[in-house]
mmCIF file of C-alpha atoms and ligand atoms in Angstrom:
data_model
loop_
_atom_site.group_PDB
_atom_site.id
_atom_site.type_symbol
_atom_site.label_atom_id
_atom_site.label_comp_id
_atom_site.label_asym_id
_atom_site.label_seq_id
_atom_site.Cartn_x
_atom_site.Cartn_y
_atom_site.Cartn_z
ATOM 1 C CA UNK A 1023 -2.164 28.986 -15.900
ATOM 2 C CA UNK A 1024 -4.907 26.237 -16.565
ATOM 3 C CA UNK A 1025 -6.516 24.621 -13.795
ATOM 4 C CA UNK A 1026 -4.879 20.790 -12.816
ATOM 5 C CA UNK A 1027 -6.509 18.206 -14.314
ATOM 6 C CA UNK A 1028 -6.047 16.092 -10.985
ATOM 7 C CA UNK A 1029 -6.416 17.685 -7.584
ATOM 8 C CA UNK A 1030 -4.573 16.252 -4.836
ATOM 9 C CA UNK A 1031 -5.793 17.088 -1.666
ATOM 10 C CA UNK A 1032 -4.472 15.329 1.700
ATOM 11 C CA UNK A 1033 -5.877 14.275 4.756
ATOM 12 C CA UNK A 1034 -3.961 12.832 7.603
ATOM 13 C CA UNK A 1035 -2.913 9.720 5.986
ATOM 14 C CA UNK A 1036 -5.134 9.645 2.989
ATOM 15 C CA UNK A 1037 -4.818 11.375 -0.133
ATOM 16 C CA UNK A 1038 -7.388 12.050 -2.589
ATOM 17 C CA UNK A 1039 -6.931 12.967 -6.345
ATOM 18 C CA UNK A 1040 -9.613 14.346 -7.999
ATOM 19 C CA UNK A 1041 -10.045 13.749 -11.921
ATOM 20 C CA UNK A 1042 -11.001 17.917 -12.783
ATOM 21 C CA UNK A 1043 -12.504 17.812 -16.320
ATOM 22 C CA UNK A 1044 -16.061 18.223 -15.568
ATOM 23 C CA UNK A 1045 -17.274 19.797 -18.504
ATOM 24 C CA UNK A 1046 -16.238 16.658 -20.401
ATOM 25 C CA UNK A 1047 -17.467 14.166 -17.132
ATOM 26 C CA UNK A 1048 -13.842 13.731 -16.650
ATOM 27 C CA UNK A 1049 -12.441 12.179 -19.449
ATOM 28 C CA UNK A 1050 -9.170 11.331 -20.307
ATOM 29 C CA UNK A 1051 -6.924 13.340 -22.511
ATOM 30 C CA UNK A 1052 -3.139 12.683 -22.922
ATOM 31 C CA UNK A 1053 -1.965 15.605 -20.027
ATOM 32 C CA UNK A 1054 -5.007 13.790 -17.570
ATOM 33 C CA UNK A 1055 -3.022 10.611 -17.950
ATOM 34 C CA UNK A 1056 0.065 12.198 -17.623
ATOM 35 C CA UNK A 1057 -0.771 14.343 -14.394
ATOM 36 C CA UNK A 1058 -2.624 11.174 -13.056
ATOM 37 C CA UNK A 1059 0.126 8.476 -13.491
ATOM 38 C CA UNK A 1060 2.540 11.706 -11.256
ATOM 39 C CA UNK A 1061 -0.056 12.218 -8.420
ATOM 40 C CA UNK A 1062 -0.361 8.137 -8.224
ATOM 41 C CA UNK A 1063 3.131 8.076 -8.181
ATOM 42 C CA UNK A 1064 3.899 10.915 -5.506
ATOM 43 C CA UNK A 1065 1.052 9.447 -3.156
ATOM 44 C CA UNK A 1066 3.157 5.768 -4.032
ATOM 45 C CA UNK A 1067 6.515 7.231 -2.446
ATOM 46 C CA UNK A 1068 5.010 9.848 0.224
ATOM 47 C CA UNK A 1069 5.801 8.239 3.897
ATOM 48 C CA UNK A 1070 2.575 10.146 4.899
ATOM 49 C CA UNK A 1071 0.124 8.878 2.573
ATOM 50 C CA UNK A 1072 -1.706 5.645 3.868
ATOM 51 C CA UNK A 1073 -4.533 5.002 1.434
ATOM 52 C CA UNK A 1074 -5.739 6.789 -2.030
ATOM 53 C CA UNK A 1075 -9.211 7.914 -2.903
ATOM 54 C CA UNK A 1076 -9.729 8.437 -6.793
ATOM 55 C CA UNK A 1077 -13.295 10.511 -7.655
ATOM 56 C CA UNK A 1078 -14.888 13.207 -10.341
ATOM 57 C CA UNK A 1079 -15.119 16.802 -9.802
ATOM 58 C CA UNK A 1080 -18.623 17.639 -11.133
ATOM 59 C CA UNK A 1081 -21.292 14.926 -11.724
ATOM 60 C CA UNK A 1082 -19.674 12.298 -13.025
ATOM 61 C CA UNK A 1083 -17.000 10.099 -12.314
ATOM 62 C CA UNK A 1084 -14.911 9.385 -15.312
ATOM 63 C CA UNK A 1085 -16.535 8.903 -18.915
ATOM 64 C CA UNK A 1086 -13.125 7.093 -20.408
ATOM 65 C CA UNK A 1087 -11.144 8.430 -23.357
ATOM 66 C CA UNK A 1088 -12.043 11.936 -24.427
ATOM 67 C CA UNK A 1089 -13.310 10.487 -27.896
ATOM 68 C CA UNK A 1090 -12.572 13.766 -29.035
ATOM 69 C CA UNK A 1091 -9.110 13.506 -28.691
ATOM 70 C CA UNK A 1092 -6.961 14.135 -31.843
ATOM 71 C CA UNK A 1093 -4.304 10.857 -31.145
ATOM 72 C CA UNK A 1094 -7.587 8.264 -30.911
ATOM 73 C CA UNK A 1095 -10.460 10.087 -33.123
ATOM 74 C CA UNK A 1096 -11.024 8.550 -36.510
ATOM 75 C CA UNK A 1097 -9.659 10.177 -39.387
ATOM 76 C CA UNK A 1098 -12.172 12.980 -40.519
ATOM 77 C CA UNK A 1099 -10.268 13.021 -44.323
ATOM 78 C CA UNK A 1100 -11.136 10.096 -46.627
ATOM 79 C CA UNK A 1101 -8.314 7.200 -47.103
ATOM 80 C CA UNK A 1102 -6.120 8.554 -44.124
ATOM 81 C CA UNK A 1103 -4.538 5.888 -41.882
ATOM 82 C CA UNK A 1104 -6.789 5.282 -38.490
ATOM 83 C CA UNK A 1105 -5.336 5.877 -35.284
ATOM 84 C CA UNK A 1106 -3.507 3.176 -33.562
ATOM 85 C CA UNK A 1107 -5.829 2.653 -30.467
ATOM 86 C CA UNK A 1108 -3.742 -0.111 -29.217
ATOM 87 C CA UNK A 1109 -0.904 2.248 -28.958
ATOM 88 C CA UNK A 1110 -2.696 4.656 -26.642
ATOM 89 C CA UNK A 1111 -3.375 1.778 -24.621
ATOM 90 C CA UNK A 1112 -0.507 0.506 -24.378
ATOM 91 C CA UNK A 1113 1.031 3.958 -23.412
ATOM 92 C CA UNK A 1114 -1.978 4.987 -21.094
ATOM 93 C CA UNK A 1115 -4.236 2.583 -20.134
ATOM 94 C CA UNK A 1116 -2.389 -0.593 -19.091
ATOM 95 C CA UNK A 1117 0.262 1.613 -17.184
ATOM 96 C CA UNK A 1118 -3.059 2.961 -15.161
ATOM 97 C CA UNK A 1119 -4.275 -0.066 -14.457
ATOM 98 C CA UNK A 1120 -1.085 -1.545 -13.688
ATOM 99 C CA UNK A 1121 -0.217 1.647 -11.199
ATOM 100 C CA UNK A 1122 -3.414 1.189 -9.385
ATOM 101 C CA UNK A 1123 -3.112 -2.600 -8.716
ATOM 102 C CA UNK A 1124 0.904 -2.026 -7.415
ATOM 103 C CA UNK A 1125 -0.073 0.591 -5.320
ATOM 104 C CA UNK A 1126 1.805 0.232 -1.727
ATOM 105 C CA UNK A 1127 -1.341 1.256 0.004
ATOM 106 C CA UNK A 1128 -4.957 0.494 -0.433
ATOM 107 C CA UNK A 1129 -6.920 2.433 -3.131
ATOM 108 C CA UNK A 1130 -10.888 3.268 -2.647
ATOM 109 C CA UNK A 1131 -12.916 4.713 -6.353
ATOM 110 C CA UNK A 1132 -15.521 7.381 -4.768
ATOM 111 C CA UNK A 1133 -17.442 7.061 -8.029
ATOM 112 C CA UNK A 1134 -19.597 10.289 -7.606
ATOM 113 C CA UNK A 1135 -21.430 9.699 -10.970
ATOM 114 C CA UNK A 1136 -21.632 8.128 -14.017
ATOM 115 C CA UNK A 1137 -18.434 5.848 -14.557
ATOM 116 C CA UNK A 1138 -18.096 4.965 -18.268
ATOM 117 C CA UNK A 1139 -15.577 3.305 -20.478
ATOM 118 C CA UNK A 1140 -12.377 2.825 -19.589
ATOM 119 C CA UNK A 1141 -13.508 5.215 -16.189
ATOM 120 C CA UNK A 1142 -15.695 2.254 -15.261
ATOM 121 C CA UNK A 1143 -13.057 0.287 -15.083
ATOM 122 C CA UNK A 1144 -10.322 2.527 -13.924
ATOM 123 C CA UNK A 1145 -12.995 2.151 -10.435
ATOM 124 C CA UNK A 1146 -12.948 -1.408 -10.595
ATOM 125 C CA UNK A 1147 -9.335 -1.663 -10.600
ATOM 126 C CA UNK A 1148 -9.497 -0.230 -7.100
ATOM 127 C CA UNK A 1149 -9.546 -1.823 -4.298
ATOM 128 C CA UNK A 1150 -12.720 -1.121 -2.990
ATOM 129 C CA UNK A 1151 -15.356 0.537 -4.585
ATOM 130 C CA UNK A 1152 -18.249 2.898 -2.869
ATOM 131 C CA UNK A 1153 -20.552 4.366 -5.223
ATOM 132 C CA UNK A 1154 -23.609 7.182 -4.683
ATOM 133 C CA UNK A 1155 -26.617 5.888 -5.193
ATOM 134 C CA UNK A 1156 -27.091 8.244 -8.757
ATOM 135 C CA UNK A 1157 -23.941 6.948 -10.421
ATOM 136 C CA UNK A 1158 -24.073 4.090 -12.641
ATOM 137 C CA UNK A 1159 -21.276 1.885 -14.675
ATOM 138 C CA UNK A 1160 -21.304 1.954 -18.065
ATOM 139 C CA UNK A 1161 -19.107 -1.252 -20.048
ATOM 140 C CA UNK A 1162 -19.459 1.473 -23.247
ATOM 141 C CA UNK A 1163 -16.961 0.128 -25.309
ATOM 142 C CA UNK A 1164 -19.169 -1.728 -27.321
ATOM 143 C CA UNK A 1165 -21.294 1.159 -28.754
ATOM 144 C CA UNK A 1166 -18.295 2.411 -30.335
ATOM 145 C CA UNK A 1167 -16.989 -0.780 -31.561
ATOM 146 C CA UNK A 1168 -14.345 -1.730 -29.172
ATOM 147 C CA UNK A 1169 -13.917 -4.302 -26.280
ATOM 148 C CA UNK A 1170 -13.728 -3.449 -22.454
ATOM 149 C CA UNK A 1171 -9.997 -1.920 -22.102
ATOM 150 C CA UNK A 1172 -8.449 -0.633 -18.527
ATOM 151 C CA UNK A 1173 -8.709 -3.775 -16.998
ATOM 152 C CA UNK A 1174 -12.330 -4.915 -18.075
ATOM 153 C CA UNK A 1175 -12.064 -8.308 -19.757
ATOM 154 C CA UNK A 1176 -10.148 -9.163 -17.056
ATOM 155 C CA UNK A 1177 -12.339 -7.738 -13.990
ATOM 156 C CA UNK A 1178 -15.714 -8.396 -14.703
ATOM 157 C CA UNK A 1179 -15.709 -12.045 -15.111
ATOM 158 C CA UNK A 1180 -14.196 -12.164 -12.106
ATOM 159 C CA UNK A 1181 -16.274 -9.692 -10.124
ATOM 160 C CA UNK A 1182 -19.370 -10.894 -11.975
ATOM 161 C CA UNK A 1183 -18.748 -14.392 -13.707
ATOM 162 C CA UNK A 1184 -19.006 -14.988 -17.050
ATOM 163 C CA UNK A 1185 -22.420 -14.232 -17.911
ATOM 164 C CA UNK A 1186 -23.173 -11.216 -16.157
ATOM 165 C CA UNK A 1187 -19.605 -10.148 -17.626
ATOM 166 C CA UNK A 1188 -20.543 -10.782 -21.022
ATOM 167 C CA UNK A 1189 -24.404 -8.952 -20.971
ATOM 168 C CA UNK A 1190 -22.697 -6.004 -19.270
ATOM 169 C CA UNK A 1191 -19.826 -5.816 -22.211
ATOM 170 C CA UNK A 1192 -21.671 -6.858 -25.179
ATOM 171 C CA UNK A 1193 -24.644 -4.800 -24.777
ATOM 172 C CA UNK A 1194 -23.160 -1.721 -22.723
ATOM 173 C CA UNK A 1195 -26.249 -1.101 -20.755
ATOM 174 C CA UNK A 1196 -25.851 1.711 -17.905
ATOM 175 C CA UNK A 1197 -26.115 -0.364 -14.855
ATOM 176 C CA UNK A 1198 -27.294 1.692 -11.598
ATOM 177 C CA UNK A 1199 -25.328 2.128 -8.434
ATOM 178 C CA UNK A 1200 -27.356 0.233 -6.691
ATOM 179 C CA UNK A 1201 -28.072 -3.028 -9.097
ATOM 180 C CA UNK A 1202 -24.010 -2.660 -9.183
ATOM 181 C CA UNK A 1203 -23.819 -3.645 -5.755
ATOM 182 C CA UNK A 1204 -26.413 -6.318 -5.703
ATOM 183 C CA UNK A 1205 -24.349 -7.515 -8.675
ATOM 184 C CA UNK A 1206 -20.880 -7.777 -7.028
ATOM 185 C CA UNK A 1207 -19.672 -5.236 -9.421
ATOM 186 C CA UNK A 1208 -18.825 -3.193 -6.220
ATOM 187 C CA UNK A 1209 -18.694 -3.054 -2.703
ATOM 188 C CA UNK A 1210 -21.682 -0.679 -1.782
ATOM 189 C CA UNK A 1211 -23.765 1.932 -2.552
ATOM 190 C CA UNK A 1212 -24.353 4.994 -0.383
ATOM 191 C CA UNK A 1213 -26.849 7.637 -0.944
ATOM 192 C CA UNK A 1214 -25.156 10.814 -2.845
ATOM 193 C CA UNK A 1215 -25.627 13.196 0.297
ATOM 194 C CA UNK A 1216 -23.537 10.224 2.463
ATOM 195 C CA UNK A 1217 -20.918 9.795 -0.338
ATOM 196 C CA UNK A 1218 -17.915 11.840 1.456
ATOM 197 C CA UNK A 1219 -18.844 11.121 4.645
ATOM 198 C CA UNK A 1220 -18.913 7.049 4.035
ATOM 199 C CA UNK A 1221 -15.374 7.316 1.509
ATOM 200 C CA UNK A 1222 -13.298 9.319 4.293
ATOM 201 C CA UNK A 1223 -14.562 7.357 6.864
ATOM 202 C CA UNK A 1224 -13.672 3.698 5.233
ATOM 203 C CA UNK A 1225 -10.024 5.961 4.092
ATOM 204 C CA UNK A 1226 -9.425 6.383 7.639
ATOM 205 C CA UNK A 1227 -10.284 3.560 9.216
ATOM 206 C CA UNK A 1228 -7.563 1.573 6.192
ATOM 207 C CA UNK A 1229 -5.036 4.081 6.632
ATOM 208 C CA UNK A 1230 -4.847 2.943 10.408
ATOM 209 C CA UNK A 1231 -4.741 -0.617 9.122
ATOM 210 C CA UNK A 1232 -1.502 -2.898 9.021
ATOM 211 C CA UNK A 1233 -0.770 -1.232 5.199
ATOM 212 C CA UNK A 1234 1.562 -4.034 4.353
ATOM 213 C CA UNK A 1235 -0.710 -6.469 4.812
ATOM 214 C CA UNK A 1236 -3.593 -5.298 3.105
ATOM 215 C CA UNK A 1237 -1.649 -4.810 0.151
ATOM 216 C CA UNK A 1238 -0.690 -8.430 0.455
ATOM 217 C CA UNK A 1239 -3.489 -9.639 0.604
ATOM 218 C CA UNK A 1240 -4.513 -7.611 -2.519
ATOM 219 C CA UNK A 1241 -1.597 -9.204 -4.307
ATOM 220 C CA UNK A 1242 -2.249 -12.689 -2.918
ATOM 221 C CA UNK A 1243 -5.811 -12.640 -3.994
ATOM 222 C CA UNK A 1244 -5.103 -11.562 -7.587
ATOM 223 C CA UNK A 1245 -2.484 -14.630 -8.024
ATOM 224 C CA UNK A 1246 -4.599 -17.236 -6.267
ATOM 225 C CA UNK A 1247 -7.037 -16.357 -9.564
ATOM 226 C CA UNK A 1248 -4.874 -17.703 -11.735
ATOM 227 C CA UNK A 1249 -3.403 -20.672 -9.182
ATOM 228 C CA UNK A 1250 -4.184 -24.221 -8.011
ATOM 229 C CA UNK A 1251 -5.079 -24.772 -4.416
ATOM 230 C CA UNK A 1252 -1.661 -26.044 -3.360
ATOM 231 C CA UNK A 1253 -0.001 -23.687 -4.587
ATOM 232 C CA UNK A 1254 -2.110 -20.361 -3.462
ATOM 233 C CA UNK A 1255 -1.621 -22.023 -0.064
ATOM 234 C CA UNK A 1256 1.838 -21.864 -0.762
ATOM 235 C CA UNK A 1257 1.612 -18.236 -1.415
ATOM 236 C CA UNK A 1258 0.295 -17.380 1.547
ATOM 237 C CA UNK A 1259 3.073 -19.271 3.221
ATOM 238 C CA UNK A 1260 5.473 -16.878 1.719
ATOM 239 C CA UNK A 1261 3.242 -13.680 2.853
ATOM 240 C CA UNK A 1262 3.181 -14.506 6.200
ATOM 241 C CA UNK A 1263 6.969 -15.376 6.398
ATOM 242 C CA UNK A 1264 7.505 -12.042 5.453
ATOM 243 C CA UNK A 1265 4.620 -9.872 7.185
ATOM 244 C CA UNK A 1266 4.885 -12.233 10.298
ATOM 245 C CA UNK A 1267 8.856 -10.123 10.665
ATOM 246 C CA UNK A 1268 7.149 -6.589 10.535
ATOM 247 C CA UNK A 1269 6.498 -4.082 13.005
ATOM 248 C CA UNK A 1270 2.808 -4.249 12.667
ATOM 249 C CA UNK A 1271 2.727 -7.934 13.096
ATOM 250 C CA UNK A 1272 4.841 -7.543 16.381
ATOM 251 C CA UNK A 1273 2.666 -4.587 17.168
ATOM 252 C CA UNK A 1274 -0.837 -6.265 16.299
ATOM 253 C CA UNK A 1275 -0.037 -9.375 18.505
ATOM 254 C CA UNK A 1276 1.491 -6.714 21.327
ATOM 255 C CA UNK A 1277 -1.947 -4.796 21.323
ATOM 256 C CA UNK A 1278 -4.170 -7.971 21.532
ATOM 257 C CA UNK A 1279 -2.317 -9.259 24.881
ATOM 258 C CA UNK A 1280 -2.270 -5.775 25.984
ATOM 259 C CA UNK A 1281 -5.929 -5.171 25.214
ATOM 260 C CA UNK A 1282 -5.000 -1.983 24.212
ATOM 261 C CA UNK A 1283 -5.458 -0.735 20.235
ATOM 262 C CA UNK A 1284 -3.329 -1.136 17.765
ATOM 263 C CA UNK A 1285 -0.333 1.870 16.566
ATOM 264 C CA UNK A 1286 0.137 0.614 13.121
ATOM 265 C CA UNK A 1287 3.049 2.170 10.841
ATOM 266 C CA UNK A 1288 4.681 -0.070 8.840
ATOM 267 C CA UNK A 1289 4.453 0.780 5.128
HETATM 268 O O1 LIG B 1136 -10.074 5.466 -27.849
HETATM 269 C C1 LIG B 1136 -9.089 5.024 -27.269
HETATM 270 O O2 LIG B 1136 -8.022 5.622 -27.031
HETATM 271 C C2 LIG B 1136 -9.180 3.698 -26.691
HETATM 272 C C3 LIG B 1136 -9.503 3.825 -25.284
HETATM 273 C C4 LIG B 1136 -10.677 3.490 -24.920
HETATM 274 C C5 LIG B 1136 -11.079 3.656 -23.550
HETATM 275 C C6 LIG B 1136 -12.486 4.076 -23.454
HETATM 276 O O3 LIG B 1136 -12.810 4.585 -22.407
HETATM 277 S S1 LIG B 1136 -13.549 3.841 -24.754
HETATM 278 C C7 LIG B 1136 -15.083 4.493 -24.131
HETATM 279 C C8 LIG B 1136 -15.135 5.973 -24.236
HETATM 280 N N1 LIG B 1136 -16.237 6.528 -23.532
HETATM 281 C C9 LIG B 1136 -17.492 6.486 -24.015
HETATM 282 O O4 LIG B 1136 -17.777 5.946 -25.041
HETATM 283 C C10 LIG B 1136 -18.542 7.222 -23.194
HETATM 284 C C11 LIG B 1136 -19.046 8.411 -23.960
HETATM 285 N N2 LIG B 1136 -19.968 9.169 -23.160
HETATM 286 C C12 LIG B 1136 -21.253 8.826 -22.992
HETATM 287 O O5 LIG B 1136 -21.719 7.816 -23.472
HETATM 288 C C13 LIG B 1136 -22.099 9.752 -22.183
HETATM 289 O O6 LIG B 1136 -21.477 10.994 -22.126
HETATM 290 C C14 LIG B 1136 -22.350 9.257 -20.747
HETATM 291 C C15 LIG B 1136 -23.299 8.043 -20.776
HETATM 292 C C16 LIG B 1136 -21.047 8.895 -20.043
HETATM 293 C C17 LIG B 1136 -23.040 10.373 -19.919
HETATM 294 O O7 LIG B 1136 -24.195 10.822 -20.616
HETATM 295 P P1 LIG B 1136 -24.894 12.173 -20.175
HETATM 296 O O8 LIG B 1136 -26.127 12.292 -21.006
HETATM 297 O O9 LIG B 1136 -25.042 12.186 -18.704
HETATM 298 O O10 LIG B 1136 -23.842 13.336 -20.519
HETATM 299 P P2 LIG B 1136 -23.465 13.899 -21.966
HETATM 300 O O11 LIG B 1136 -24.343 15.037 -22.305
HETATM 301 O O12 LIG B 1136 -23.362 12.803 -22.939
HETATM 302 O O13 LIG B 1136 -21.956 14.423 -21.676
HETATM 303 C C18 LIG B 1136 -21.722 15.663 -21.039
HETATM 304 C C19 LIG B 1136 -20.589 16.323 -21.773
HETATM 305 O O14 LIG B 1136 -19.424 15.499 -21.635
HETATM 306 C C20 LIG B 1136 -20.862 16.442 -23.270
HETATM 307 O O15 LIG B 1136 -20.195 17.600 -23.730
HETATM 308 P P3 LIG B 1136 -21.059 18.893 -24.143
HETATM 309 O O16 LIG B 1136 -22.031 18.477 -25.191
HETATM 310 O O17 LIG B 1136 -21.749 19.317 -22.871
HETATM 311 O O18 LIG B 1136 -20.025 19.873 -24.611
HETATM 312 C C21 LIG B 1136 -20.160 15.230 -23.824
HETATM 313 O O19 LIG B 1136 -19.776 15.384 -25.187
HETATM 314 C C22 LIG B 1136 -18.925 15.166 -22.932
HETATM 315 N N3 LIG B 1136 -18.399 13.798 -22.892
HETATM 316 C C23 LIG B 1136 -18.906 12.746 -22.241
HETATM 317 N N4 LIG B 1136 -18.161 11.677 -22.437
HETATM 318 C C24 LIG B 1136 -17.147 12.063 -23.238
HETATM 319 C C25 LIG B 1136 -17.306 13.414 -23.534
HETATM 320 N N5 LIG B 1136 -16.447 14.075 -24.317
HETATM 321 C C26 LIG B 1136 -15.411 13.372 -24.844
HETATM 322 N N6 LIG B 1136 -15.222 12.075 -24.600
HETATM 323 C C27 LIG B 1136 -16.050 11.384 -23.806
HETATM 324 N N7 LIG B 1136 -15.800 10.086 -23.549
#
């Protein structure tokens, strides 16, 4: 039997899923998707599971397609029809994306290396990102003659603005961890040897969190983006209607009187 191309490994309450082509840094190929798109979707439904970690086995974190891949490699034989990219995204790539942003519970990239292509963005998507310091991000799309895909046109103006956005796109530069951070691109930088250590405790410390309301306020923050300020503030009416009838709301007010900590558990 061949080895899984995502590990799933659990925790206590977090569950991490490991992208396991290393010899290719991790790219995607068709079954990578496929056996990605399950584990999201078991972790999604599992009671138990209170936050996701996505990272690389090997040294990098995810270098995008596999441009070797028969259903997106240019024809090699003169005059035969190219393959539809856009197809492949549609199939793979926007249903990622779209998976990770829905994702009842908060999602954290561990991006253990270099993070190119649609694997850059695949970490941005998530909901925090923590990075060792000898990884970098890599907007590589346009050395091969394509535009950011997995999210990107849409994330890095608004991690970066526009004009950080556009250098990083246009000219595809590797950007270190570290100049990512200072950047906005993501949330911090960690030296390599403090990596798995700094991811499982942030995964902890969420998982213990009031879930619901993290995830709302994932939700609420991607809307307000695209909403007046009347009307975001009318969003977060409607949030706290319903997260102010939960258990953890009940619980988090019940633990501040009590001075005593929070049980969280709604999910
Ligand atoms: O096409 C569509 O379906 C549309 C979807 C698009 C989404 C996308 O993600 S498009 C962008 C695709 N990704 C890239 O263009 C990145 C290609 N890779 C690189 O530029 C470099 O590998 C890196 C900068 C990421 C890392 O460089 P380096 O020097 O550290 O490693 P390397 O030697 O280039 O790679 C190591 C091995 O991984 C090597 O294989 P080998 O020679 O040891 O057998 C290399 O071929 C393989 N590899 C790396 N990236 C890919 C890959 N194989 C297939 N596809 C890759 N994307």
């Amino acid at each position: 039997m061949s080895d899984p191309l995502v590990l799933v490994a659990q925790q206590g309450a977090v569950c991490t899923l490991t992208l396991n082509r290393p010899k290719s840094l991790n790219s995607f190929t068709g079954a990578m998707h496929d056996e990605l798109a399950a584990a999201l979707d078991a972790a999604a439904v599992d009671a138990n599971v209170r936050c996701v970690v996505i990272t690389g086995a090997g040294r990098g974190f995810c270098a995008g397609q596999d441009l070797a891949d028969p259903s997106v490699a240019p024809p090699t034989e003169p005059g035969a029809p190219p393959a539809d990219i856009g197809a492949a995204i549609e199939r793979y790539y926007k249903p990622l994306a779209l998976r990770v942003r829905a994702m009842p519970v908060p999602v954290i990239a561990a991006v253990n290396g270099v993070a190119a292509g649609a694997g850059a963005n695949l970490a941005l998507g998530c909901d925090f990102v923590v990075a060792a310091r000898s990884a970098s991000f890599i907007q590589a799309f346009a050395k091969i003659g394509l535009l950011p895909d997995c999210g990107g046109t849409w994330l890095l103006p608004r991690l970066v603005g526009r004009a950080n956005a556009m250098a990083l796109a246009m000219l595809g530069d590797k950007l270190p961890a570290e100049q990512a951070q200072r950047l906005g691109l993501i949330w911090k930088c960690v030296d390599d040897a403090a990596l798995a250590d700094e991811v499982s405790t942030l995964a902890a410390r969420l998982a213990a969190m009031p879930t619901k309301a993290l995830v709302a306020t994932r939700e609420a923050m991607d809307v307000a983006m695209s909403l007046g300020y009347a009307d975001a503030l009318g969003a977060e009416a409607r949030h706290q209607s319903r997260l102010g009838s939960s258990h953890d709301y009940l619980e988090g007010v019940a633990a501040f009187m009590g001075k005593r900590a929070p049980v969280f558990s709604d999910r």
